[in-house]
Amino acid sequence: MDHSDRLETLVTQYENTLFRAALAILGDVPEAEDAVQDAFLRYLEKRPALRDENHRRAWLLKVLANGCKSRLRARKRRGTAELLDAYPAPDPDSREVLEAVMDLPARERAAVHLFYYEGYSTQEIAAILGQRPGTVRSHLSRARQALRERLKGEV
Amino acid sequence: MKEQYRAYMDQVEVSPALHQRLIGLSAPRRPNRWRRYGSLAAALVVLIGVGAVGLGRLARERAGAELGETEPDIALEENPQEGAGEAGTIGGYEVTDGEVVSYFALPYIAYGPAPADSTQVDYTLTAPAGSTRRAVTAEDVLTLVGGETALETHLGWGGLAWTGEGIFLSDGSLWHLSLLGEGTDLALSLEVMAGEELPPSCIVTEEDTVTDVGGIPVKGYTGGIYGKTDDSTGETVLWLPESRTVEFAANGAGYRFQVYVPEGEEEQAGLLASQFVRLAIADGLNLSMTQEEPVSQEEPGGDRADSPAYDPAA
């Protein structure tokens, strides 16, 4: 398998994972696309020696999260509307959930996505986001509280 | 909510155009290592005074200086190396700063058990004549570690409340620093001593567990507990029974760094200790803190005449 085949395999395996996480954090489609590209570029540059696929997935998400943090620091406005325009919610309830999640602060959105969608533990999320586990738990707790109040139902 | 969020994200996929862009990527040219670390090569001057030691941030040759870097790895490994004293890493992390990406490999450090066979000695920290003391501020902590990125990302010290005291020599240079950072689930204690001596300790251990980190021997041990009670109710408000302590001397200073965490968070304590060791050895701390008007002035012999004075030369 040559380089291009390996890259295509890597991209095909992880592009949606990274794209979804980037959208959750950034809420903006063009920025999320660029963040995903940057993550794969870092992978090509670093060529990390990783134990297994779980390791690779966590490595890519970590690089992606760092890139998203830089973009958030640099940006002037938030683009939530672009996300739901490009990927409409299938029904009003889902739209309400998405809007509630995307209205959370980015750091809470990142924890929510990695916990509820990717299924990582708080310890793993802490390693990916470069935070303390206690910090991750605080973010999740605050996010749950905010979502509970906004959605007035089970979170 | 979870089901709806998952169902929504499941239907989100990259566009064909993005997919084509990604599979057409090629590895970027590696940046020149010297350019990457150029900003770190600008150093403050080390002050040397007669009878005293001044401290500043030292410039370091960065080429190949990453500590114990083998193969960069992002996940933590429980015990990647067998036996204490062997070089290795416990993973690392990347920091983006505009276009510059730095990778920091974190050193593996072996920890011995809590000092069981040890002798407790009383000591008084006796500062040289003419020294002054003052309280350490949060701004001092930022100066010490090199800024907010270093504090939050390189060290993981964000969100802590800081107290501490610095003792300054008559020429204004820092002689001794004690610092305590406290959070809801974390406490850090840092002692820094000018020169290559370790800060004094009331515990003398017989057997040490030492790891070589880039040529610097780092002693590590466990066993400390941090607790805090409410004065009015007597209720325990903070209980951190797990700890990791590292002691080493590097870049003209001796360090004792202790991390206290809740039960089950030992891995986090080890990570924070490794992060501090990496920064202190690779970058050095910035000890050029400003001395304000003295709060109190030290008299020769210290203020506890009934205890033996600490003499590092003894």
Coordinates of C-alpha atoms in Angstrom, one line a residue:
Chain A
M1 CA 0.0 0.0 0.0
D2 CA 1.6 3.3 -1.0
H3 CA 1.4 6.7 0.7
S4 CA -1.7 7.9 -1.1
D5 CA -3.5 4.6 -0.3
R6 CA -2.6 4.9 3.4
L7 CA -3.7 8.5 3.5
E8 CA -7.0 7.7 1.8
T9 CA -7.6 5.0 4.3
L10 CA -6.8 7.3 7.2
V11 CA -8.9 10.1 5.9
T12 CA -11.9 7.8 5.1
Q13 CA -11.7 6.3 8.6
Y14 CA -11.5 9.5 10.6
E15 CA -12.7 12.4 8.5
N16 CA -16.3 12.3 9.8
T17 CA -15.2 11.8 13.4
L18 CA -13.0 14.9 13.2
F19 CA -15.5 16.9 11.2
R20 CA -18.3 16.3 13.7
A21 CA -16.1 17.2 16.6
A22 CA -14.9 20.4 14.9
L23 CA -18.5 21.4 14.1
A24 CA -19.5 20.8 17.7
I25 CA -16.6 23.0 18.9
L26 CA -16.6 25.7 16.2
G27 CA -20.2 25.7 15.0
D28 CA -19.1 26.9 11.6
V29 CA -18.8 24.6 8.6
P30 CA -15.9 26.3 6.7
E31 CA -13.8 26.7 9.9
A32 CA -14.5 23.1 10.8
E33 CA -13.4 21.9 7.4
D34 CA -10.1 23.9 7.7
A35 CA -9.6 22.5 11.2
V36 CA -10.0 19.0 10.0
Q37 CA -7.5 19.6 7.2
D38 CA -5.0 21.0 9.7
A39 CA -5.4 18.0 11.9
F40 CA -4.6 15.6 9.0
L41 CA -1.7 17.8 8.0
R42 CA -0.3 17.6 11.6
Y43 CA -0.6 13.8 11.3
L44 CA 1.3 13.8 8.1
E45 CA 4.0 16.1 9.6
K46 CA 4.4 14.3 12.9
R47 CA 4.0 10.7 11.7
P48 CA 3.3 9.6 15.3
A49 CA 4.0 6.0 16.3
L50 CA 0.6 5.0 17.8
R51 CA -0.3 1.7 19.4
D52 CA -3.7 1.1 17.9
E53 CA -6.7 2.7 16.3
N54 CA -8.1 4.0 19.6
H55 CA -4.8 5.7 20.1
R56 CA -4.8 7.2 16.7
R57 CA -8.4 8.4 17.1
A58 CA -7.5 10.1 20.4
W59 CA -4.4 11.7 18.9
L60 CA -6.2 13.2 16.0
L61 CA -9.0 14.5 18.2
K62 CA -6.4 16.1 20.5
V63 CA -4.7 17.8 17.6
L64 CA -8.1 18.9 16.3
A65 CA -9.2 20.3 19.6
N66 CA -6.0 22.3 19.9
G67 CA -6.5 23.7 16.4
C68 CA -10.1 24.6 17.3
K69 CA -9.0 26.4 20.4
S70 CA -6.6 28.6 18.3
R71 CA -9.4 29.4 15.9
L72 CA -11.8 30.3 18.7
R73 CA -9.3 32.7 20.1
A74 CA -8.8 34.3 16.8
R75 CA -12.4 34.6 15.6
K76 CA -14.6 37.6 16.0
R77 CA -18.0 36.0 15.8
R78 CA -19.7 32.7 16.2
G79 CA -21.3 31.0 13.2
T80 CA -24.0 28.7 14.6
A81 CA -26.5 29.5 11.9
E82 CA -24.1 28.1 9.2
L83 CA -24.2 24.7 10.9
L84 CA -27.9 24.2 10.8
D85 CA -28.2 25.7 7.4
A86 CA -25.7 23.3 5.9
Y87 CA -27.0 20.3 8.0
P88 CA -30.6 21.0 8.9
A89 CA -32.1 19.2 11.8
P90 CA -34.7 16.6 10.8
D91 CA -37.4 17.9 13.1
P92 CA -38.2 20.8 15.5
D93 CA -37.2 18.9 18.6
S94 CA -33.8 18.0 17.2
R95 CA -33.3 21.6 16.1
E96 CA -34.1 22.8 19.6
V97 CA -31.5 20.4 21.1
L98 CA -28.9 21.4 18.6
E99 CA -29.5 25.1 19.2
A100 CA -29.3 24.5 23.0
V101 CA -26.0 22.6 22.7
M102 CA -24.5 25.1 20.3
D103 CA -25.4 28.0 22.6
L104 CA -23.2 26.5 25.3
P105 CA -19.6 27.9 25.6
A106 CA -17.2 26.1 23.3
R107 CA -15.3 24.4 26.1
E108 CA -18.6 22.9 27.4
R109 CA -19.6 21.9 23.9
A110 CA -16.3 20.1 23.4
A111 CA -16.8 18.1 26.6
V112 CA -20.5 17.4 25.8
H113 CA -19.6 16.1 22.3
L114 CA -16.7 13.9 23.4
F115 CA -18.7 12.5 26.3
Y116 CA -22.2 12.0 24.8
Y117 CA -21.3 11.4 21.2
E118 CA -17.9 9.9 21.2
G119 CA -18.4 8.0 24.5
Y120 CA -15.0 9.0 26.1
S121 CA -14.6 9.0 29.8
T122 CA -13.8 12.3 31.7
Q123 CA -10.3 11.1 32.1
E124 CA -9.9 10.5 28.4
I125 CA -11.6 13.8 27.6
A126 CA -9.1 15.5 29.9
A127 CA -6.2 14.0 28.0
I128 CA -7.7 15.0 24.7
L129 CA -8.5 18.6 25.7
G130 CA -5.4 19.1 27.9
Q131 CA -7.5 19.8 31.0
R132 CA -7.8 18.3 34.4
P133 CA -10.5 15.7 34.9
G134 CA -12.1 17.9 37.5
T135 CA -12.3 20.7 35.0
V136 CA -14.0 18.3 32.5
R137 CA -16.5 17.2 35.1
S138 CA -17.3 20.8 35.9
H139 CA -17.9 21.6 32.3
L140 CA -20.2 18.6 31.9
S141 CA -22.0 19.5 35.0
R142 CA -22.6 23.1 34.0
A143 CA -23.6 22.0 30.5
R144 CA -26.1 19.5 31.8
Q145 CA -27.6 22.1 34.1
A146 CA -27.9 24.6 31.3
L147 CA -29.4 22.1 28.9
R148 CA -31.8 20.9 31.5
E149 CA -33.1 24.4 32.1
R150 CA -33.3 25.2 28.4
L151 CA -34.9 21.9 27.3
K152 CA -36.9 21.4 30.5
G153 CA -36.5 17.7 30.3
E154 CA -34.2 14.8 30.7
V155 CA -30.6 15.3 29.6
Chain B
M1 CA -31.4 15.0 24.3
K2 CA -28.5 12.5 23.9
E3 CA -30.4 10.5 21.3
Q4 CA -31.4 13.5 19.3
Y5 CA -27.8 14.9 19.4
R6 CA -26.4 11.6 18.4
A7 CA -28.9 11.1 15.6
Y8 CA -28.1 14.6 14.3
M9 CA -24.4 14.1 14.3
D10 CA -24.7 10.7 12.7
Q11 CA -26.1 12.3 9.6
V12 CA -23.3 14.9 9.4
E13 CA -20.7 13.9 6.9
V14 CA -17.9 15.7 5.1
S15 CA -18.7 16.9 1.7
P16 CA -17.2 15.2 -1.4
A17 CA -15.2 18.3 -2.0
L18 CA -13.6 18.2 1.4
H19 CA -13.0 14.5 1.1
Q20 CA -11.1 15.1 -2.1
R21 CA -9.1 17.9 -0.5
L22 CA -8.1 15.7 2.4
I23 CA -7.0 12.7 0.4
G24 CA -4.9 15.1 -1.8
L25 CA -2.9 16.4 1.2
S26 CA 0.9 16.0 1.4
A27 CA 3.2 16.3 4.4
P28 CA 4.2 19.9 5.0
R29 CA 8.0 20.8 5.1
R30 CA 9.3 20.5 8.6
P31 CA 10.0 24.0 10.1
N32 CA 13.6 24.7 10.9
R33 CA 14.1 23.6 14.6
W34 CA 16.1 26.8 15.4
R35 CA 13.4 29.1 14.1
R36 CA 10.8 27.2 16.0
Y37 CA 12.5 27.8 19.3
G38 CA 14.1 31.2 18.3
S39 CA 12.0 33.2 20.8
L40 CA 13.1 30.9 23.6
A41 CA 16.7 31.5 22.7
A42 CA 16.4 35.2 23.8
A43 CA 17.5 35.0 27.5
L44 CA 17.6 37.3 30.5
V45 CA 21.0 37.8 32.0
V46 CA 22.0 35.6 34.9
L47 CA 23.0 37.8 37.8
I48 CA 25.9 36.7 39.9
G49 CA 26.7 38.7 43.0
V50 CA 29.5 38.3 45.6
G51 CA 28.2 36.1 48.4
A52 CA 24.8 35.8 46.8
V53 CA 23.2 34.0 43.8
G54 CA 21.0 35.9 41.4
L55 CA 18.6 34.0 39.2
G56 CA 17.2 34.7 35.8
R57 CA 15.8 32.8 32.9
L58 CA 18.6 30.9 31.1
A59 CA 18.8 30.4 27.4
R60 CA 19.0 26.8 26.4
E61 CA 20.3 25.1 23.4
R62 CA 17.1 23.6 22.0
A63 CA 18.3 21.3 19.3
G64 CA 17.4 17.8 20.4
A65 CA 16.8 19.0 23.9
E66 CA 13.3 17.5 24.3
L67 CA 13.4 15.6 27.5
G68 CA 13.5 11.8 27.1
E69 CA 11.7 12.1 23.8
T70 CA 11.4 8.7 22.2
E71 CA 8.3 8.5 20.0
P72 CA 5.7 11.2 20.5
D73 CA 2.6 9.7 22.0
I74 CA -0.5 11.5 23.1
A75 CA -2.1 8.9 25.5
L76 CA -0.8 8.3 28.9
E77 CA 0.8 4.9 29.5
E78 CA 0.6 3.5 33.0
N79 CA 4.2 2.3 33.3
P80 CA 6.0 2.5 30.0
Q81 CA 9.4 1.7 31.3
E82 CA 10.5 -1.0 33.7
G83 CA 12.6 -0.1 36.6
A84 CA 13.3 3.3 38.1
G85 CA 16.0 5.5 36.6
E86 CA 15.3 4.7 32.9
A87 CA 14.5 7.6 30.5
G88 CA 11.2 7.6 28.7
T89 CA 8.1 9.5 28.2
I90 CA 4.5 9.3 29.4
G91 CA 3.1 10.9 26.3
G92 CA 2.9 14.6 25.6
Y93 CA 0.9 17.3 24.1
E94 CA 0.9 19.9 21.3
V95 CA 0.6 23.6 21.7
T96 CA -0.4 25.8 18.7
D97 CA 0.7 29.3 18.7
G98 CA -0.3 30.9 15.4
E99 CA 1.6 29.0 12.9
V100 CA 4.1 27.4 15.2
V101 CA 3.3 24.0 16.6
S102 CA 5.4 22.7 19.5
Y103 CA 5.3 19.2 20.8
F104 CA 6.3 18.7 24.4
A105 CA 7.2 15.1 25.5
L106 CA 6.6 14.6 29.2
P107 CA 9.2 12.7 31.1
Y108 CA 8.4 9.5 32.9
I109 CA 9.2 9.8 36.6
A110 CA 9.4 6.9 39.0
Y111 CA 8.0 7.4 42.4
G112 CA 9.1 5.6 45.6
P113 CA 6.7 4.9 48.5
A114 CA 6.1 7.4 51.2
P115 CA 9.2 7.8 53.3
A116 CA 8.8 5.1 56.0
D117 CA 12.3 4.9 57.2
S118 CA 13.0 8.5 57.6
T119 CA 14.3 10.8 60.2
Q120 CA 12.4 14.0 61.0
V121 CA 14.6 17.0 61.9
D122 CA 13.6 20.4 62.9
Y123 CA 15.0 23.3 61.0
T124 CA 14.7 27.0 60.6
L125 CA 15.1 28.6 57.3
T126 CA 17.6 31.3 58.1
A127 CA 17.9 33.9 55.4
P128 CA 21.1 35.8 54.9
A129 CA 21.4 39.2 56.7
G130 CA 19.6 42.0 55.0
S131 CA 17.0 39.8 53.3
T132 CA 13.4 40.8 53.0
R133 CA 10.2 38.9 52.6
R134 CA 7.0 39.7 50.8
A135 CA 3.8 37.9 49.8
V136 CA 3.7 36.3 46.3
T137 CA 0.9 37.4 44.0
A138 CA -1.0 35.7 41.1
E139 CA 1.0 38.0 38.8
D140 CA 4.2 36.7 40.3
V141 CA 3.1 33.2 39.4
L142 CA 2.5 34.2 35.8
T143 CA 5.9 35.8 35.7
L144 CA 7.5 32.7 37.3
V145 CA 6.2 30.2 34.8
G146 CA 6.3 32.4 31.7
G147 CA 2.8 33.5 31.1
E148 CA -0.7 32.3 30.8
T149 CA -0.1 29.7 28.1
A150 CA 2.6 28.1 30.2
L151 CA 0.4 28.2 33.3
E152 CA -2.7 26.8 31.7
T153 CA -1.4 24.5 29.0
H154 CA 2.2 23.6 29.7
L155 CA 1.6 23.1 33.5
G156 CA -2.1 22.6 33.9
W157 CA -2.2 25.1 36.7
G158 CA -5.3 27.0 35.6
G159 CA -8.1 28.0 38.0
L160 CA -6.0 27.8 41.3
A161 CA -5.9 30.4 44.1
W162 CA -2.3 31.3 44.9
T163 CA -0.6 32.2 48.2
G164 CA 3.0 32.2 49.0
E165 CA 6.0 34.1 50.2
G166 CA 9.3 35.1 48.6
I167 CA 12.6 35.8 50.5
F168 CA 14.8 38.2 48.7
L169 CA 18.5 38.9 49.2
S170 CA 19.8 42.4 49.8
D171 CA 20.6 42.7 46.0
G172 CA 16.9 42.1 45.3
S173 CA 17.3 38.6 43.9
L174 CA 15.1 35.8 45.0
W175 CA 16.6 33.5 47.6
H176 CA 13.7 31.3 48.5
L177 CA 10.1 30.9 47.3
S178 CA 7.2 29.0 48.7
L179 CA 4.0 28.8 46.8
L180 CA 0.7 27.1 47.4
G181 CA -2.0 26.8 44.7
E182 CA -5.4 25.5 45.7
G183 CA -8.4 24.5 43.7
T184 CA -11.6 22.5 44.3
D185 CA -9.9 19.1 43.5
L186 CA -6.2 20.0 43.4
A187 CA -3.5 21.5 45.5
L188 CA 0.1 22.3 44.5
S189 CA 3.0 23.2 46.6
L190 CA 6.2 24.5 45.2
E191 CA 9.4 25.5 46.9
V192 CA 12.3 27.0 45.1
M193 CA 15.8 27.6 46.5
A194 CA 18.5 29.6 44.9
G195 CA 21.6 27.8 43.8
E196 CA 21.7 24.1 43.1
E197 CA 20.6 23.0 46.6
L198 CA 17.2 21.5 47.3
P199 CA 14.9 23.4 49.5
P200 CA 15.3 22.2 53.1
S201 CA 13.0 19.5 54.3
C202 CA 12.0 18.2 57.7
I203 CA 12.2 14.6 56.4
V204 CA 15.4 12.8 55.6
T205 CA 14.9 9.6 53.7
E206 CA 17.2 6.6 53.6
E207 CA 16.4 5.3 50.1
D208 CA 15.5 7.5 47.2
T209 CA 13.8 6.7 43.9
V210 CA 15.5 8.7 41.3
T211 CA 14.8 9.1 37.6
D212 CA 17.3 10.6 35.2
V213 CA 15.6 13.3 33.1
G214 CA 17.8 14.7 30.5
G215 CA 20.8 14.3 32.8
I216 CA 19.1 15.7 35.8
P217 CA 18.4 13.3 38.7
V218 CA 14.8 13.7 39.8
K219 CA 13.7 12.2 43.1
G220 CA 10.1 11.1 43.3
Y221 CA 7.9 9.9 46.1
T222 CA 4.3 9.6 47.1
G223 CA 2.5 9.7 50.4
G224 CA 1.6 13.3 51.2
I225 CA -2.0 14.3 52.1
Y226 CA -3.5 17.7 51.8
G227 CA -6.5 18.6 53.9
K228 CA -8.5 21.7 54.8
T229 CA -11.2 22.2 57.4
D230 CA -13.7 24.9 57.9
D231 CA -12.6 26.9 61.0
S232 CA -16.1 27.6 62.2
T233 CA -17.6 24.1 61.7
G234 CA -14.6 21.9 61.9
E235 CA -15.9 20.2 58.8
T236 CA -13.4 18.9 56.2
V237 CA -13.8 21.0 53.1
L238 CA -10.9 19.6 51.1
W239 CA -9.4 16.2 51.3
L240 CA -6.7 15.2 48.8
P241 CA -5.1 11.9 50.0
E242 CA -3.0 11.1 46.9
S243 CA 0.2 13.0 46.0
R244 CA 3.3 13.0 43.9
T245 CA 6.4 14.9 45.0
V246 CA 9.4 15.6 42.8
E247 CA 12.7 17.1 44.0
F248 CA 15.5 18.2 41.7
A249 CA 18.0 21.0 40.9
A250 CA 18.2 22.6 37.5
N251 CA 18.9 25.9 35.9
G252 CA 20.5 27.4 39.0
A253 CA 17.7 26.5 41.4
G254 CA 16.5 23.6 43.6
Y255 CA 12.9 22.6 43.5
R256 CA 10.4 20.6 45.5
F257 CA 7.1 20.3 43.8
Q258 CA 4.1 18.5 45.3
V259 CA 0.8 17.7 43.7
Y260 CA -2.2 16.6 45.9
V261 CA -5.3 15.1 44.2
P262 CA -8.4 13.2 45.2
E263 CA -8.3 9.4 45.6
G264 CA -8.0 7.6 42.3
E265 CA -6.5 10.6 40.5
E266 CA -2.8 9.5 40.9
E267 CA -2.4 9.5 37.1
Q268 CA -3.3 13.2 37.0
A269 CA -0.9 14.0 39.8
G270 CA 1.9 12.2 37.9
L271 CA 1.0 14.1 34.7
L272 CA 1.2 17.5 36.5
A273 CA 4.5 16.6 38.1
S274 CA 5.9 15.6 34.8
Q275 CA 4.7 18.8 33.2
F276 CA 6.4 20.8 35.9
V277 CA 9.7 18.8 35.6
R278 CA 9.7 19.3 31.8
L279 CA 9.2 23.0 32.0
A280 CA 11.7 23.6 34.9
I281 CA 14.4 21.6 33.2
A282 CA 13.8 22.5 29.6
D283 CA 12.8 26.1 30.0
G284 CA 13.6 27.1 33.5
L285 CA 11.4 29.2 35.7
N286 CA 11.7 33.0 35.6
L287 CA 12.9 33.9 39.1
S288 CA 13.5 37.6 38.4
M289 CA 10.5 38.6 40.6
T290 CA 10.4 42.3 41.6
Q291 CA 11.1 43.0 45.2
E292 CA 8.6 45.6 46.7
E293 CA 8.9 47.5 50.0
P294 CA 9.9 44.9 52.5
V295 CA 7.2 43.5 54.8
S296 CA 9.8 42.5 57.3
Q297 CA 13.5 42.4 57.5
E298 CA 15.4 39.3 58.5
E299 CA 17.9 39.6 61.3
P300 CA 21.0 37.3 61.3
G301 CA 20.2 34.0 63.1
G302 CA 16.6 34.0 62.2
D303 CA 13.6 34.5 64.5
R304 CA 13.4 31.1 66.1
A305 CA 16.4 30.9 68.3
D306 CA 15.3 27.7 70.0
S307 CA 15.6 25.6 66.8
P308 CA 18.8 24.7 65.0
A309 CA 19.4 26.9 62.0
Y310 CA 19.3 25.3 58.6
D311 CA 22.7 25.3 57.1
P312 CA 23.0 23.8 53.6
A313 CA 26.7 23.5 54.0
A314 CA 26.4 21.2 57.1

